[in-house]
CSV table of N, CA and C in Angstrom, one decimal:
chain,number,residue,atom,x,y,z
A,48,UNK,N,54.0,-93.4,-87.0
A,48,UNK,CA,54.4,-93.7,-88.3
A,48,UNK,C,54.9,-95.2,-88.3
A,49,UNK,N,54.4,-95.9,-89.2
A,49,UNK,CA,54.8,-97.4,-89.3
A,49,UNK,C,56.2,-97.5,-90.0
A,50,UNK,N,56.8,-98.7,-89.7
A,50,UNK,CA,58.1,-98.9,-90.4
A,50,UNK,C,58.0,-98.9,-91.9
A,51,UNK,N,56.9,-99.3,-92.5
A,51,UNK,CA,56.8,-99.2,-93.9
A,51,UNK,C,56.7,-97.8,-94.4
A,52,UNK,N,56.1,-96.9,-93.6
A,52,UNK,CA,56.0,-95.5,-94.0
A,52,UNK,C,57.4,-94.9,-93.9
A,53,UNK,N,58.2,-95.2,-92.9
A,53,UNK,CA,59.5,-94.7,-92.8
A,53,UNK,C,60.4,-95.1,-93.9
A,54,UNK,N,60.2,-96.4,-94.3
A,54,UNK,CA,61.0,-96.9,-95.4
A,54,UNK,C,60.6,-96.2,-96.7
A,55,UNK,N,59.4,-96.0,-96.9
A,55,UNK,CA,58.9,-95.3,-98.2
A,55,UNK,C,59.4,-93.9,-98.2
A,56,UNK,N,59.3,-93.2,-97.0
A,56,UNK,CA,59.8,-91.8,-96.9
A,56,UNK,C,61.3,-91.7,-97.2
A,57,UNK,N,62.1,-92.6,-96.6
A,57,UNK,CA,63.5,-92.5,-96.9
A,57,UNK,C,63.8,-92.8,-98.3
A,58,UNK,N,63.1,-93.8,-98.9
A,58,UNK,CA,63.4,-94.1,-100.4
A,58,UNK,C,63.0,-92.9,-101.2
A,59,UNK,N,61.9,-92.2,-100.9
A,59,UNK,CA,61.5,-91.0,-101.6
A,59,UNK,C,62.6,-90.0,-101.6
A,60,UNK,N,63.2,-89.7,-100.4
A,60,UNK,CA,64.2,-88.7,-100.3
A,60,UNK,C,65.5,-89.1,-101.0
A,61,UNK,N,65.8,-90.4,-101.0
A,61,UNK,CA,67.0,-90.9,-101.7
A,61,UNK,C,66.8,-90.7,-103.2
A,62,UNK,N,65.7,-91.0,-103.7
A,62,UNK,CA,65.4,-90.7,-105.2
A,62,UNK,C,65.5,-89.2,-105.5
A,63,UNK,N,65.0,-88.4,-104.6
A,63,UNK,CA,65.1,-87.0,-104.8
A,63,UNK,C,66.6,-86.5,-104.8
A,64,UNK,N,67.3,-87.0,-103.8
A,64,UNK,CA,68.7,-86.7,-103.7
A,64,UNK,C,69.5,-87.1,-104.9
A,65,UNK,N,69.2,-88.3,-105.5
A,65,UNK,CA,69.9,-88.7,-106.7
A,65,UNK,C,69.6,-87.8,-107.8
A,66,UNK,N,68.4,-87.4,-108.0
A,66,UNK,CA,68.0,-86.4,-109.0
A,66,UNK,C,68.7,-85.1,-108.8
A,67,UNK,N,68.8,-84.6,-107.6
A,67,UNK,CA,69.4,-83.3,-107.3
A,67,UNK,C,70.9,-83.4,-107.6
A,68,UNK,N,71.5,-84.5,-107.3
A,68,UNK,CA,73.0,-84.7,-107.5
A,68,UNK,C,73.2,-84.7,-109.1
A,69,UNK,N,72.3,-85.3,-109.8
A,69,UNK,CA,72.4,-85.3,-111.3
A,69,UNK,C,72.3,-83.9,-111.8
A,70,UNK,N,71.4,-83.1,-111.3
A,70,UNK,CA,71.2,-81.8,-111.8
A,70,UNK,C,72.4,-80.9,-111.5
A,71,UNK,N,73.0,-81.1,-110.3
A,71,UNK,CA,74.2,-80.3,-109.9
A,71,UNK,C,75.4,-80.7,-110.8
A,72,UNK,N,75.5,-82.0,-111.1
A,72,UNK,CA,76.5,-82.5,-112.0
A,72,UNK,C,76.4,-81.9,-113.4
A,73,UNK,N,75.1,-81.8,-113.8
A,73,UNK,CA,74.9,-81.2,-115.2
A,73,UNK,C,75.3,-79.7,-115.2
A,74,UNK,N,74.9,-79.0,-114.1
A,74,UNK,CA,75.3,-77.6,-114.0
A,74,UNK,C,76.8,-77.4,-114.0
A,75,UNK,N,77.5,-78.2,-113.3
A,75,UNK,CA,79.0,-78.2,-113.2
A,75,UNK,C,79.6,-78.5,-114.6
A,76,UNK,N,79.0,-79.5,-115.3
A,76,UNK,CA,79.5,-79.9,-116.6
A,76,UNK,C,79.3,-78.8,-117.6
A,77,UNK,N,78.2,-78.1,-117.5
A,77,UNK,CA,77.9,-77.0,-118.4
A,77,UNK,C,78.9,-75.8,-118.2
A,78,UNK,N,79.2,-75.6,-116.9
A,78,UNK,CA,80.2,-74.5,-116.6
A,78,UNK,C,81.6,-74.9,-117.1
A,79,UNK,N,81.9,-76.2,-117.0
A,79,UNK,CA,83.2,-76.6,-117.5
A,79,UNK,C,83.3,-76.5,-119.0
A,80,UNK,N,82.2,-77.0,-119.6
A,80,UNK,CA,82.2,-77.0,-121.1
A,80,UNK,C,82.2,-75.6,-121.7
A,81,UNK,N,81.6,-74.6,-121.1
A,81,UNK,CA,81.7,-73.2,-121.6
A,81,UNK,C,82.9,-72.5,-121.2
A,82,UNK,N,83.8,-73.2,-120.5
A,82,UNK,CA,85.1,-72.5,-120.1
A,82,UNK,C,85.1,-71.7,-118.9
A,83,UNK,N,84.0,-71.7,-118.1
A,83,UNK,CA,83.9,-70.9,-116.9
A,83,UNK,C,85.0,-71.4,-115.8
A,84,UNK,N,85.3,-72.7,-115.9
A,84,UNK,CA,86.3,-73.2,-115.0
A,84,UNK,C,87.5,-73.6,-115.9
A,85,UNK,N,88.4,-72.7,-116.1
A,85,UNK,CA,89.5,-72.9,-117.1
A,85,UNK,C,90.5,-74.0,-116.8
A,86,UNK,N,90.6,-74.4,-115.5
A,86,UNK,CA,91.6,-75.4,-115.2
A,86,UNK,C,91.3,-76.8,-115.6
A,87,UNK,N,90.0,-77.0,-116.0
A,87,UNK,CA,89.6,-78.3,-116.3
A,87,UNK,C,89.2,-78.4,-117.8
A,88,UNK,N,89.7,-79.4,-118.6
A,88,UNK,CA,89.5,-79.5,-120.0
A,88,UNK,C,88.0,-79.7,-120.4
A,89,UNK,N,87.6,-79.2,-121.5
A,89,UNK,CA,86.3,-79.4,-122.0
A,89,UNK,C,85.8,-80.8,-122.1
A,90,UNK,N,86.7,-81.7,-122.4
A,90,UNK,CA,86.3,-83.1,-122.5
A,90,UNK,C,85.8,-83.7,-121.2
A,91,UNK,N,86.3,-83.2,-120.1
A,91,UNK,CA,85.9,-83.6,-118.7
A,91,UNK,C,84.4,-83.1,-118.5
A,92,UNK,N,84.2,-81.9,-119.0
A,92,UNK,CA,82.8,-81.3,-118.9
A,92,UNK,C,81.8,-82.2,-119.7
A,93,UNK,N,82.2,-82.6,-120.9
A,93,UNK,CA,81.3,-83.4,-121.7
A,93,UNK,C,81.0,-84.8,-121.0
A,94,UNK,N,82.1,-85.4,-120.4
A,94,UNK,CA,81.9,-86.6,-119.7
A,94,UNK,C,81.0,-86.5,-118.5
A,95,UNK,N,81.2,-85.4,-117.8
A,95,UNK,CA,80.4,-85.1,-116.6
A,95,UNK,C,78.9,-84.9,-117.0
A,96,UNK,N,78.7,-84.3,-118.2
A,96,UNK,CA,77.4,-84.1,-118.7
A,96,UNK,C,76.7,-85.4,-118.9
A,97,UNK,N,77.4,-86.4,-119.5
A,97,UNK,CA,76.8,-87.7,-119.7
A,97,UNK,C,76.5,-88.4,-118.4
A,98,UNK,N,77.4,-88.3,-117.4
A,98,UNK,CA,77.2,-88.9,-116.1
A,98,UNK,C,76.0,-88.2,-115.4
A,99,UNK,N,75.9,-86.9,-115.5
A,99,UNK,CA,74.8,-86.2,-114.9
A,99,UNK,C,73.4,-86.5,-115.5
A,100,UNK,N,73.4,-86.7,-116.8
A,100,UNK,CA,72.1,-87.1,-117.4
A,100,UNK,C,71.7,-88.5,-116.9
A,101,UNK,N,72.7,-89.4,-116.9
A,101,UNK,CA,72.4,-90.7,-116.4
A,101,UNK,C,71.9,-90.7,-114.9
A,102,UNK,N,72.6,-89.8,-114.1
A,102,UNK,CA,72.2,-89.7,-112.7
A,102,UNK,C,70.9,-89.1,-112.5
A,103,UNK,N,70.4,-88.2,-113.4
A,103,UNK,CA,69.2,-87.5,-113.3
A,103,UNK,C,68.0,-88.3,-113.9
A,104,UNK,N,68.3,-89.1,-114.9
A,104,UNK,CA,67.2,-89.7,-115.6
A,104,UNK,C,67.1,-91.2,-115.4
A,105,UNK,N,68.3,-91.9,-115.5
A,105,UNK,CA,68.3,-93.4,-115.5
A,105,UNK,C,68.3,-93.9,-114.1
A,106,UNK,N,69.2,-93.4,-113.2
A,106,UNK,CA,69.3,-94.0,-111.9
A,106,UNK,C,68.1,-93.9,-111.0
A,107,UNK,N,67.3,-92.8,-111.0
A,107,UNK,CA,66.1,-92.8,-110.3
A,107,UNK,C,65.1,-93.9,-110.7
A,108,UNK,N,65.0,-94.1,-112.1
A,108,UNK,CA,64.1,-95.1,-112.6
A,108,UNK,C,64.5,-96.5,-112.2
A,109,UNK,N,65.9,-96.7,-112.1
A,109,UNK,CA,66.4,-98.0,-111.7
A,109,UNK,C,66.0,-98.2,-110.2
A,110,UNK,N,66.2,-97.2,-109.4
A,110,UNK,CA,65.8,-97.3,-108.0
A,110,UNK,C,64.3,-97.6,-107.8
A,111,UNK,N,63.5,-96.9,-108.6
A,111,UNK,CA,62.1,-97.1,-108.5
A,111,UNK,C,61.7,-98.6,-108.8
A,112,UNK,N,62.3,-99.1,-109.9
A,112,UNK,CA,62.0,-100.5,-110.3
A,112,UNK,C,62.5,-101.5,-109.2
A,113,UNK,N,63.6,-101.2,-108.6
A,113,UNK,CA,64.2,-102.1,-107.6
A,113,UNK,C,63.4,-102.1,-106.4
A,114,UNK,N,62.9,-100.9,-106.0
A,114,UNK,CA,62.1,-100.8,-104.7
A,114,UNK,C,60.6,-100.9,-104.9
A,115,UNK,N,60.2,-101.2,-106.0
A,115,UNK,CA,58.7,-101.3,-106.3
A,115,UNK,C,58.1,-102.3,-105.4
A,116,UNK,N,57.0,-102.0,-104.8
A,116,UNK,CA,56.3,-102.9,-104.0
A,116,UNK,C,55.7,-104.1,-104.8
A,117,UNK,N,55.7,-105.3,-104.2
A,117,UNK,CA,55.0,-106.3,-105.0
A,117,UNK,C,53.5,-106.1,-105.0
A,118,UNK,N,52.8,-106.5,-106.0
A,118,UNK,CA,51.3,-106.3,-106.1
A,118,UNK,C,50.6,-107.0,-104.9
A,119,UNK,N,49.7,-106.3,-104.3
A,119,UNK,CA,49.0,-106.9,-103.2
A,119,UNK,C,47.8,-107.8,-103.8
A,120,UNK,N,47.6,-108.9,-103.2
A,120,UNK,CA,46.6,-109.8,-103.7
A,120,UNK,C,45.4,-109.8,-102.8
């Protein structure tokens, strides 16, 4: 495996991990918002929901744009 392949593979797993973390955050936010975790106020759940959506949708796209290979000529 070449160094470029290793780099691409690690970046792929990082993007997947970021998406997974966003999904877990959304699940936690929904549990808080519906009152399943009573010790935490609903407002925290709604804030976590926004953070989770950003983490699941926006951050992976930012990483892809940052790590995009330059066009080969």
